[in-house]
Coordinates of C-alpha atoms in Angstrom, one line a residue:
Chain A
X604 CA 0.0 0.0 0.0
X605 CA 1.2 3.4 -1.0
X606 CA 1.3 5.7 2.1
X607 CA 2.8 9.2 2.7
X608 CA 4.0 9.1 6.3
X609 CA 7.4 10.8 6.6
X610 CA 9.9 12.7 4.5
X611 CA 12.5 10.2 5.7
X612 CA 10.8 7.5 3.6
X613 CA 11.2 9.5 0.3
X614 CA 14.2 9.6 -2.0
X615 CA 15.0 12.3 -4.5
X616 CA 13.2 10.5 -7.4
X617 CA 10.0 10.1 -5.4
X618 CA 10.1 13.8 -4.2
X619 CA 10.6 15.0 -7.8
X620 CA 7.6 12.8 -9.0
X621 CA 5.4 14.9 -6.6
X622 CA 6.9 18.1 -7.9
X623 CA 6.4 17.2 -11.6
X624 CA 2.8 16.1 -11.1
X625 CA 2.0 19.3 -9.2
X626 CA 3.5 21.3 -12.0
X627 CA 1.4 19.5 -14.6
X628 CA -1.7 20.0 -12.6
X629 CA -1.0 23.7 -12.1
X630 CA -0.3 24.2 -15.8
X631 CA -3.3 22.3 -16.9
X632 CA -1.2 19.7 -18.7
X633 CA -3.0 16.8 -17.0
X634 CA -6.6 16.4 -16.1
X635 CA -7.4 14.4 -13.0
X636 CA -10.8 13.2 -12.0
X637 CA -11.4 11.8 -8.6
X638 CA -15.1 11.4 -9.0
X639 CA -16.4 8.5 -7.0
X640 CA -13.4 8.7 -4.6
X641 CA -14.0 9.5 -1.0
X642 CA -11.5 10.9 1.4
X643 CA -11.7 10.6 5.2
X644 CA -10.2 13.5 7.1
X645 CA -9.4 12.3 10.7
X646 CA -8.4 15.4 12.5
X647 CA -7.8 14.6 16.2
X648 CA -6.4 18.1 16.6
X649 CA -7.6 21.4 15.3
X650 CA -6.2 22.7 12.0
X651 CA -7.5 25.3 9.6
X652 CA -5.2 25.4 6.7
X653 CA -4.1 21.8 6.3
X654 CA -7.6 20.4 6.6
X655 CA -9.2 23.0 4.4
X656 CA -6.6 22.7 1.7
X657 CA -7.0 18.9 1.7
X658 CA -10.8 19.3 1.4
X659 CA -10.4 21.9 -1.3
X660 CA -7.9 19.7 -3.2
X661 CA -10.2 16.7 -3.1
X662 CA -13.3 18.7 -4.1
X663 CA -11.6 20.6 -7.0
X664 CA -10.8 17.2 -8.5
X665 CA -14.5 16.2 -8.1
X666 CA -13.8 13.9 -5.2
X667 CA -15.8 13.8 -1.9
X668 CA -14.8 14.2 1.7
X669 CA -16.0 13.1 5.1
X670 CA -14.4 14.8 8.1
X671 CA -13.9 14.2 11.8
X672 CA -12.7 17.4 13.4
X673 CA -11.8 17.1 17.1
X674 CA -12.9 14.2 19.2
X675 CA -15.9 15.8 21.0
X676 CA -19.0 13.6 20.5
X677 CA -17.2 10.8 18.7
X678 CA -16.4 7.2 19.5
X679 CA -12.9 8.3 20.5
X680 CA -14.4 9.9 23.6
X681 CA -16.0 6.5 24.4
X682 CA -12.5 5.0 24.5
X683 CA -12.2 3.7 21.0
X684 CA -8.6 3.1 20.0
X685 CA -7.1 4.9 17.1
X686 CA -6.5 1.6 15.3
X687 CA -10.2 0.7 15.6
X688 CA -11.5 4.1 14.4
X689 CA -9.1 4.0 11.4
X690 CA -10.1 0.4 10.5
X691 CA -13.7 1.4 10.3
X692 CA -12.9 4.5 8.3
X693 CA -10.9 2.4 5.9
X694 CA -14.0 0.3 5.2
X695 CA -16.0 3.5 4.3
X696 CA -13.5 5.5 2.3
X697 CA -10.7 5.3 -0.3
X698 CA -8.0 7.3 1.5
X699 CA -7.3 8.4 5.0
X700 CA -5.8 11.8 5.9
X701 CA -4.9 11.9 9.5
X702 CA -3.7 14.5 12.0
X703 CA -3.0 13.3 15.5
X704 CA -1.3 14.6 18.6
X705 CA 0.7 11.4 19.2
X706 CA 4.0 11.0 17.2
X707 CA 4.0 8.0 15.0
X708 CA 0.1 7.9 14.9
X709 CA 0.0 8.0 11.1
X710 CA 2.6 5.2 10.7
X711 CA 0.6 3.1 13.1
X712 CA -2.6 3.6 11.2
X713 CA -0.9 2.7 7.9
X714 CA 0.0 -0.6 9.4
X715 CA -3.6 -1.6 10.3
X716 CA -5.6 -0.4 7.3
X717 CA -5.6 -1.3 3.7
X718 CA -6.3 2.1 2.1
X719 CA -3.6 4.7 1.5
X720 CA -2.8 6.9 4.6
X721 CA -1.5 10.4 4.4
X722 CA 0.1 12.0 7.4
X723 CA -1.3 15.5 8.0
X724 CA 0.9 16.1 11.1
X725 CA 1.7 13.7 14.0
X726 CA 2.6 15.7 17.1
X727 CA 6.0 17.4 16.7
X728 CA 7.3 14.7 14.4
X729 CA 6.4 15.0 10.7
X730 CA 4.2 17.0 8.4
X731 CA 5.2 15.7 5.0
X732 CA 2.5 17.4 2.9
X733 CA 3.7 20.8 4.3
X734 CA 7.3 19.8 3.4
X735 CA 6.3 18.9 -0.1
X736 CA 4.4 22.2 -0.5
X737 CA 7.5 24.0 0.8
X738 CA 9.7 22.2 -1.7
X739 CA 7.2 23.0 -4.5
X740 CA 7.3 26.7 -3.5
X741 CA 11.1 26.6 -3.5
X742 CA 11.2 24.9 -6.9
X743 CA 8.7 27.2 -8.5
X744 CA 10.6 30.3 -7.3
X745 CA 14.2 29.1 -7.8
X746 CA 13.7 26.8 -10.8
X747 CA 15.5 24.0 -9.0
X748 CA 15.9 22.4 -5.6
X749 CA 19.7 21.8 -6.1
X750 CA 22.6 23.7 -4.4
X751 CA 20.5 26.4 -2.7
X752 CA 21.4 28.5 0.4
X753 CA 18.5 28.1 2.8
X754 CA 18.3 30.2 5.9
X755 CA 15.8 29.1 8.6
X756 CA 14.8 31.7 11.2
X757 CA 12.8 31.5 14.5
X758 CA 11.8 28.5 16.5
X759 CA 14.0 25.7 15.2
X760 CA 13.7 23.5 18.2
X761 CA 9.9 22.8 18.3
X762 CA 8.9 23.6 14.8
X763 CA 8.1 20.4 13.0
X764 CA 7.9 22.1 9.6
X765 CA 11.6 23.2 9.8
X766 CA 12.6 19.7 10.9
X767 CA 10.8 18.1 8.0
X768 CA 12.0 20.7 5.6
X769 CA 15.7 20.1 6.5
X770 CA 15.2 16.4 5.9
X771 CA 13.3 17.0 2.7
X772 CA 16.0 19.2 1.2
X773 CA 18.8 16.8 2.2
X774 CA 19.0 15.0 -1.1
X775 CA 19.5 18.3 -3.0
X776 CA 22.9 19.4 -1.7
X777 CA 21.6 22.5 0.3
X778 CA 23.6 24.8 2.5
X779 CA 21.7 25.7 5.7
X780 CA 22.0 28.7 8.0
X781 CA 20.1 28.4 11.3
X782 CA 19.2 31.7 12.9
X783 CA 17.5 31.3 16.4
X784 CA 17.9 32.2 20.0
X785 CA 20.1 29.5 21.7
X786 CA 17.1 28.3 23.7
X787 CA 15.3 27.5 20.4
X788 CA 18.2 26.1 18.4
X789 CA 18.0 23.1 16.0
X790 CA 18.0 19.9 18.0
X791 CA 21.2 17.9 18.2
X792 CA 19.8 14.7 16.6
X793 CA 18.9 16.7 13.4
X794 CA 22.4 18.3 13.3
X795 CA 23.9 14.8 13.7
X796 CA 21.8 13.6 10.8
X797 CA 23.0 16.5 8.7
X798 CA 26.7 15.8 9.6
X799 CA 26.2 12.1 8.7
X800 CA 25.0 13.2 5.3
X801 CA 27.8 15.7 4.8
X802 CA 25.5 18.6 4.5
X803 CA 27.0 22.0 5.4
X804 CA 25.2 24.1 8.0
X805 CA 26.0 27.0 10.4
X806 CA 24.3 28.3 13.5
X807 CA 24.2 32.1 13.9
X808 CA 22.4 34.9 15.5
X809 CA 23.3 37.3 12.8
X810 CA 20.1 37.6 10.8
X811 CA 21.3 40.5 8.5
X812 CA 24.4 38.8 7.1
X813 CA 22.6 35.5 6.5
X814 CA 19.8 37.4 4.7
X815 CA 22.3 38.7 2.1
X816 CA 23.5 35.2 1.0
X817 CA 20.2 33.3 1.1
X818 CA 18.1 32.0 -1.8
X819 CA 15.3 31.1 0.5
X820 CA 14.6 32.5 3.9
X821 CA 12.2 30.2 5.8
X822 CA 10.7 32.0 8.8
X823 CA 8.7 30.4 11.6
X824 CA 6.6 31.7 14.5
X825 CA 8.0 31.6 18.0
X826 CA 5.1 29.9 19.9
X827 CA 4.1 31.6 23.1
X828 CA 2.7 28.3 24.4
X829 CA 6.3 26.8 24.4
X830 CA 7.3 29.1 27.2
X831 CA 6.1 28.4 30.7
X832 CA 7.6 31.8 31.8
X833 CA 6.1 34.8 29.9
X834 CA 9.2 36.8 30.7
X835 CA 11.3 34.3 28.7
X836 CA 8.9 34.6 25.8
X837 CA 9.2 38.4 25.8
X838 CA 13.0 38.1 25.7
X839 CA 13.1 36.1 22.5
X840 CA 9.9 37.1 20.6
X841 CA 11.4 40.3 19.1
X842 CA 14.9 39.0 18.5
X843 CA 14.6 38.1 14.9
X844 CA 12.2 40.2 12.9
X845 CA 12.5 40.1 9.1
X846 CA 11.8 43.6 7.9
X847 CA 12.9 45.7 4.9
X848 CA 16.1 46.7 6.5
X849 CA 17.1 43.1 7.0
X850 CA 16.4 42.5 3.4
X851 CA 18.3 45.5 2.1
X852 CA 21.2 43.5 0.7
X853 CA 19.2 40.5 -0.3
X854 CA 19.8 38.7 -3.6
X855 CA 17.3 39.3 -6.3
X856 CA 16.1 35.7 -6.3
X857 CA 15.5 35.6 -2.5
X858 CA 12.0 34.5 -1.5
X859 CA 10.7 34.6 2.1
X860 CA 8.6 31.7 3.1
X861 CA 6.5 31.1 6.2
X862 CA 4.2 28.2 7.0
X863 CA 1.7 30.7 8.5
X864 CA 0.1 31.9 10.7
X865 CA 2.6 34.7 11.4
X866 CA 2.5 37.0 14.4
X867 CA 5.2 39.7 14.1
X868 CA 8.3 37.8 12.8
X869 CA 7.8 39.1 9.3
X870 CA 7.0 42.8 9.3
X871 CA 3.9 43.7 7.2
X872 CA 6.0 46.1 5.1
X873 CA 7.7 43.0 3.6
X874 CA 4.4 41.8 2.1
X875 CA 4.6 44.3 -0.7
X876 CA 8.2 43.5 -1.7
X877 CA 9.1 41.0 -4.4
X878 CA 10.7 38.8 -1.7
X879 CA 7.4 37.9 0.0
X880 CA 6.1 34.6 -1.1
X881 CA 4.2 33.2 1.9
X882 CA 0.7 33.8 0.6
X883 CA 1.5 32.1 -2.7
X884 CA 3.1 29.3 -0.7
X885 CA -0.2 28.7 1.1
X886 CA -2.0 28.6 -2.3
X887 CA 0.5 26.0 -3.5
X888 CA -0.8 23.8 -0.7
X889 CA -3.9 23.0 -2.6
X890 CA -2.0 22.1 -5.8
X891 CA 0.5 19.8 -4.0
X892 CA -2.3 18.1 -2.1
X893 CA -4.1 17.5 -5.4
X894 CA -0.9 15.8 -6.7
X895 CA -0.6 13.8 -3.5
X896 CA -4.2 12.6 -3.5
X897 CA -4.1 11.7 -7.2
X898 CA -0.9 9.8 -6.7
X899 CA -1.9 7.9 -3.6
X900 CA -5.3 7.1 -5.0
X901 CA -3.5 5.6 -8.0
X902 CA -5.0 8.0 -10.5
X903 CA -1.7 9.5 -11.6
X904 CA 1.9 8.5 -11.5
Chain B
X894 CA 41.3 -15.8 54.7
X895 CA 40.1 -15.2 51.2
X896 CA 36.4 -15.2 51.1
X897 CA 34.7 -16.1 47.7
X898 CA 31.1 -15.9 46.7
X899 CA 30.0 -19.3 45.6
X900 CA 27.2 -19.8 43.2
X901 CA 26.3 -23.4 42.4
X902 CA 26.9 -24.7 38.9
X903 CA 23.7 -25.3 37.1
X904 CA 22.5 -28.6 35.7
X905 CA 20.6 -27.3 32.7
X906 CA 20.1 -23.7 31.6
X907 CA 22.0 -20.6 30.6
X908 CA 24.9 -18.8 32.1
X909 CA 25.6 -15.2 30.9
X910 CA 29.1 -14.1 31.9
X911 CA 31.0 -10.8 31.4
X912 CA 28.0 -8.5 31.8
X913 CA 29.4 -5.0 32.8
X914 CA 29.2 -4.5 36.5
X915 CA 25.8 -3.2 37.6
X916 CA 24.0 -4.2 34.4
X917 CA 22.8 -7.7 35.6
X918 CA 19.5 -6.4 36.7
X919 CA 18.9 -4.7 33.4
X920 CA 19.7 -8.0 31.6
X921 CA 17.2 -9.8 33.8
X922 CA 14.6 -7.2 33.2
X923 CA 14.9 -7.9 29.5
X924 CA 15.0 -11.7 29.7
X925 CA 12.0 -11.8 32.1
X926 CA 12.5 -15.1 33.9
X927 CA 9.3 -17.1 34.0
X928 CA 7.8 -18.5 37.2
X929 CA 9.6 -21.6 38.3
X930 CA 12.9 -20.7 36.7
X931 CA 15.6 -20.5 39.3
X932 CA 17.8 -17.4 38.8
X933 CA 21.2 -16.5 40.3
X934 CA 22.6 -13.1 39.9
X935 CA 26.1 -12.2 40.9
X936 CA 26.9 -8.5 40.9
X937 CA 30.2 -6.6 40.9
X938 CA 32.4 -9.6 40.8
X939 CA 36.1 -9.3 40.1
X940 CA 37.1 -9.8 36.5
X941 CA 40.2 -9.9 34.4
X942 CA 38.4 -8.5 31.4
X943 CA 36.1 -5.9 33.0
X944 CA 36.7 -3.8 36.1
X945 CA 33.6 -5.4 37.6
X946 CA 31.3 -7.9 36.1
X947 CA 27.9 -9.4 36.7
X948 CA 26.9 -12.9 36.0
X949 CA 23.3 -14.2 35.5
X950 CA 22.4 -17.9 35.7
X951 CA 19.0 -19.1 34.7
X952 CA 18.2 -22.7 35.6
X953 CA 15.8 -24.6 33.3
X954 CA 15.9 -22.2 30.3
X955 CA 18.1 -22.3 27.2
X956 CA 18.2 -18.9 25.6
X957 CA 18.1 -18.7 21.9
X958 CA 20.5 -16.5 19.8
X959 CA 17.5 -14.2 19.2
X960 CA 16.8 -13.8 22.9
X961 CA 20.5 -13.2 23.5
X962 CA 20.6 -10.4 20.9
X963 CA 18.2 -8.5 23.1
X964 CA 20.8 -7.9 25.7
X965 CA 23.4 -6.6 23.2
X966 CA 22.9 -3.0 24.2
X967 CA 23.7 -3.3 27.8
X968 CA 26.1 -6.2 27.6
X969 CA 27.8 -6.0 24.2
X970 CA 30.7 -8.3 25.2
X971 CA 28.8 -10.9 27.2
X972 CA 29.4 -14.6 26.8
X973 CA 26.4 -16.9 26.8
X974 CA 26.8 -20.6 27.8
X975 CA 24.1 -23.1 27.3
X976 CA 24.5 -25.9 29.9
X977 CA 23.1 -29.4 29.8
X978 CA 24.1 -32.0 32.5
X979 CA 26.6 -29.5 33.9
X980 CA 28.4 -29.3 30.6
X981 CA 28.6 -26.3 28.3
X982 CA 27.1 -27.6 25.0
X983 CA 26.8 -24.3 23.2
X984 CA 28.4 -20.8 23.4
X985 CA 27.1 -17.6 22.0
X986 CA 28.7 -14.3 21.7
X987 CA 26.3 -11.4 21.9
X988 CA 25.9 -9.5 18.6
X989 CA 24.0 -6.3 17.9
X990 CA 20.8 -6.9 15.9
X991 CA 19.6 -4.5 13.1
X992 CA 16.3 -4.0 14.8
X993 CA 14.9 -4.4 18.3
X994 CA 11.3 -5.4 18.2
X995 CA 9.1 -5.4 21.3
X996 CA 12.1 -5.1 23.6
X997 CA 12.3 -1.5 24.8
X998 CA 9.6 1.0 25.7
X999 CA 9.9 4.3 23.8
X1000 CA 11.0 7.0 26.2
X1001 CA 9.0 9.7 24.3
X1002 CA 5.7 10.1 26.3
X1003 CA 4.1 11.5 23.1
X1004 CA 5.0 8.4 21.0
X1005 CA 1.9 6.5 19.8
X1006 CA 3.4 3.3 21.2
X1007 CA 2.8 4.7 24.7
X1008 CA -0.8 5.5 23.9
X1009 CA -2.0 2.3 22.3
X1010 CA -1.0 -1.4 22.5
X1011 CA 1.8 -1.5 19.9
X1012 CA 5.0 -3.5 19.8
X1013 CA 7.9 -1.0 19.7
X1014 CA 10.4 -1.2 16.9
X1015 CA 13.8 0.4 17.1
X1016 CA 16.2 0.5 14.1
X1017 CA 19.9 0.3 15.2
X1018 CA 22.5 2.6 13.8
X1019 CA 25.7 0.9 14.5
X1020 CA 28.2 3.7 15.1
X1021 CA 30.0 5.2 18.0
X1022 CA 28.0 5.8 20.0
X1023 CA 25.2 3.3 19.0
X1024 CA 22.0 5.1 18.2
X1025 CA 18.5 3.8 17.9
X1026 CA 15.5 5.3 16.2
X1027 CA 11.9 4.6 17.0
X1028 CA 10.1 3.6 13.9
X1029 CA 6.9 5.4 15.0
X1030 CA 7.9 8.7 16.5
X1031 CA 11.2 8.7 14.6
X1032 CA 13.2 10.0 17.6
X1033 CA 16.8 9.1 18.0
X1034 CA 18.1 7.6 21.2
X1035 CA 21.4 6.6 22.7
X1036 CA 21.4 3.0 24.0
X1037 CA 21.4 3.9 27.7
X1038 CA 18.3 6.1 27.2
X1039 CA 16.4 3.0 26.3
X1040 CA 17.2 0.7 29.2
X1041 CA 17.5 3.2 32.0

């Protein structure tokens, strides 16, 4: 069975297959019809963008959707296991899209059902559809995924999108610059993985100089809920703000990406510069999820 | 007078020697002796090879190579002797498996294996130090994080 659980499971060729299919869908070079196909969205945690972009993707391709959003009033509250809920859903539908607070939940579901499972976020572990949409945004704006300078800014410790992105870019010979307060630095196990793969990276707190060499600047929100002490949050929240002065010496091809929602880490003034790409990035989410659904439902290669 | 600790030889069963001192209890926790199996544990004995060693003897049970591989993390240099009628009939050396299945609990409280009834699976990366990755939550661990 063909599941999408983790970026770790995908090689370069498989990643590029998603990119090319998304490109063909966007350019109208392929027509995909998912009429008669039913997607189950099992969202054990709230999510706006991911769920709605999956539903949009499915419906735009003439497919249908049933959703469970949150566990209130469901069999989950009566004590039903994830495995049982998923097995029943697999009997009703053709594909399961799951978001769950426990890490590894999507992998577990993929082992107990016989329909394709797509991971829409498992705790702080993986979010492969976000990574693929980030890669698609990078490819669209840079024309390639190869040999790029990628600067990641903000919460690099807890942000699962940055962890997934770093892994997802690994086959393409990237150079990473990590800009974060020390308390939110990239975890050691990820740095170890990069060293094992001979990928060059640097940690810095100098946002301005890293901005001038970057092809992609990927900014994430520093989450207030990660700080038990509000004083600690106040100390770091304004440390790295991407504004027009930071981007003064930026390369022409630089694009600023953000998984959204943003708070203040990208100044609103940046929105009207040619560097801003975060809203287009969100739009790309529908296209890449159309490609993912078509591929995993066996309707396109 | 030199006092020695004497543990009787066993008639049939398994003797695991050269366990690093203090790790004997961890080894027993993994091997889970069944009711009726007589177990002798010697801790912090003098050794030529190790500073201190532990010995575990299990009367009435012959460990298989597969069971032996489960203790590879905490006792990588242990010798395992299978005994019948007081004679060693087979010797195993411990070797590191590629995967530990259903042996260790995942230390990540958010891992799905701690929320539902799931057999854990850890992939072993044989390096220095040895690292293990949970197949489910994908977190990396050092070996002592799994058995302590």
